[in-house]
Amino acid sequence: MLTSIIVKAEIISLRPSNHRLIEASICTLIKLGKDRTPRKLDMVKAGIIDSCLVLLPTAPSTLCSTIAELFRILTNSSAISKSSAAAKIVEPLFLLLLRADFNLWGQHNALQALVNIIEKPQSLATLKLTPSQIIEPLITFLESPSQAIQQLGTELLSHLLEQEHFKQDITTKNAIVPLVQLAGIGILSLQQTAIKALESISLSWPEAVADAGGIFELARVIIQDEPEPSDTLLESAALVLSNVLRSNPDYYFKVPLVVLVKMLHSVQEGTVKLALDALIVQEKTDAASAELMVEAGAVDPLLDLLRSHQCEEASGKLIEALFNNARVREMKVSKYAIAPLAQYLLDPQTRSQSGRLLAALALGDLSQHEGLARASSSVSACQALISLLEDQPTEEMIMVAICALQNFVMHSRTNRRAVAEAGGILVIQEMLLSANSDIAVQAALLIKFLFSNHTLQEYVSNDLIRSLTAALEKELWASASTNEEVLRTMHVIFTNFPKLHISEAATLSIPHLVAALKSDNEAAQDSALNTLCLLKHSWSTMPIDVSKSQAIIAAEAIPILQSLMKTCPPSFHDRADSLLHRLPGCLTVTINRAKNLKQVMGGTNAFCRLTIGNGPARQTKVVSHNMCPEWKESFTWAFDIPPKGQKLHIICKSKSAFGKTTLGRVTIQIDKVVSEGTYSGEFSLRHDSNKDGSSRTIEIEITWSNRLSDETV
């Protein structure tokens, strides 16, 4: 057999002009190579390749086709295609492809042989032709009537474009239009090779690919159903489209949303990032696009990206933007996003701070929909948000998590219990003392929602009241202001859990409630007044020592309440007055002076005697020999409860050697001084022996203030 090969080689080399004999010999070698593959190496060793290369420049078209077929058969062997002998074939075959009389069969064989060889890049090392000389003829084959030649032409071009100098050559740009056309032809094998070639070209000439209609054709490939593209083809098309879009963001708007969504499934991170960028830009530009993205199936791949910790910031940004759309929250898919977002936050592998923040924001968006906030999966969301608060969050994360929790617990008892069982009560209590007043406000609001009914009655405690009191104190010292939300929360808790009224924590909170009454914040004053009135209603049922202690502390509010009666809206009056009439205080009566106390006989030595109820009388000093005496003496009575319906009786008398003479008397109702604080004026003294008809008056000032001593009546 080896002898026969050698003979054939000699015929080819010794009789170059006898084309028929040579062609017959080559056909024999072709058949031999097909039937007995191991003999191919024998042919190469016998010098068949070198002999054929000598013939090519002058051989007729048919013989050239036959030689090309022999080269194809030989280079089908990997060992031969890698050899130095095969490398000699490359340039002659490219020159052969330039011949106008070279038939389709010959073109097919030559192209296949070149593909076999050039798959191994080292074969191009000895090539003397320029990239333009090689690429230009290949472009014509891309438009060949033969599908097989188109296939081989694009495959060969694809291999060549792996070399940088071919990729950058200007002639390559001319291949873009036919390659784009092949990409959209609908024949999978052609699409695969054409798009593979475009992968390299699109890096150098992305605008040209776009101008050739590449965006449209590539988009069609990505979403085509028939024939269904392979994963490899989809990845290749998505990669080329990414290269084009990356060159000019204006191209983002030329790609259908469904295509960009499908690109999110890519295994190439660069493709996914580009698709995310394009979708984010479109969502920002057109709010209506959010619904279309969700309808195209964007939510699942976005959640998958988050959970696999890929492109976390971009995918989180887009999913948050989608769920921030009220119409999207109405869509069924939103319900099934809660659990994956929660899993992402609970995953110990989650390290991206921006990803955590955006996932929490997305949960916050979903929580705004009452139906979603009540969904069974929202329990896991509450657990995840509490976990986030425990894991050294930023202030922004804290705000986002607390606000999301507010929505989740507002409409669901189950969620309230989930927060409590996750240790959320203590976590949120700590937030009350945050240096950031906004965080403290939102934490107080969350506590109010948690304890707005009796669901968590086993979790309510003195410590909770102490935390709220500490929050009030911190705010007062830090900014001389009052946190009205903390006050509202305290009122809600005292309203729903009366058992706390007798607690030490409740008693210790009273000074801060009084301080809130002093603020200029009407809402804070209103809440503080409500809470004090609430505690007041329980004093009658409390142990006497507790109620007395609370009342004494609350009495510090007396002057403030009296001021509120004068300056605040009518809605305050009844509550302030009711509280004033339950607080212990002091009634102080000041006798200033009297006028016209002359007598018919003798001089006037005047003094006054004061009595309230059945208590002992108080008496001023005697001012001798003065018809207009001036005393300026004050007398104080202490009351556990303000006197109701009682009167102040004052008798003015004159003392002489003959006894005491009544100069006049006055009786004053003292109820209204409790509310008004001060009641003063010049009062007429009634007297029976006023024969000259003169008017006798006395000037008195009465005040009600907080207790000064433990003296009682």
mmCIF file of N, CA, C and O in Angstrom, residues 103 257 332 546 655:
data_model
loop_
_atom_site.group_PDB
_atom_site.id
_atom_site.type_symbol
_atom_site.label_atom_id
_atom_site.label_comp_id
_atom_site.label_asym_id
_atom_site.label_seq_id
_atom_site.Cartn_x
_atom_site.Cartn_y
_atom_site.Cartn_z
ATOM 1 N N ASN A 103 -14.765 26.461 -8.790
ATOM 2 C CA ASN A 103 -16.175 26.086 -8.618
ATOM 3 C C ASN A 103 -16.558 25.933 -7.141
ATOM 4 O O ASN A 103 -15.713 25.962 -6.244
ATOM 5 N N LEU A 257 -37.556 45.114 25.833
ATOM 6 C CA LEU A 257 -37.350 44.774 27.236
ATOM 7 C C LEU A 257 -37.246 43.267 27.456
ATOM 8 O O LEU A 257 -36.458 42.800 28.283
ATOM 9 N N LYS A 332 -49.217 39.452 40.785
ATOM 10 C CA LYS A 332 -49.105 38.236 41.584
ATOM 11 C C LYS A 332 -47.666 37.905 41.949
ATOM 12 O O LYS A 332 -47.375 37.417 43.044
ATOM 13 N N VAL A 546 -48.790 54.730 96.204
ATOM 14 C CA VAL A 546 -48.426 54.931 94.797
ATOM 15 C C VAL A 546 -49.169 56.123 94.216
ATOM 16 O O VAL A 546 -48.579 56.998 93.566
ATOM 17 N N LYS A 655 -59.498 96.346 117.312
ATOM 18 C CA LYS A 655 -59.266 95.978 118.705
ATOM 19 C C LYS A 655 -59.080 97.251 119.545
ATOM 20 O O LYS A 655 -58.312 98.134 119.153
#
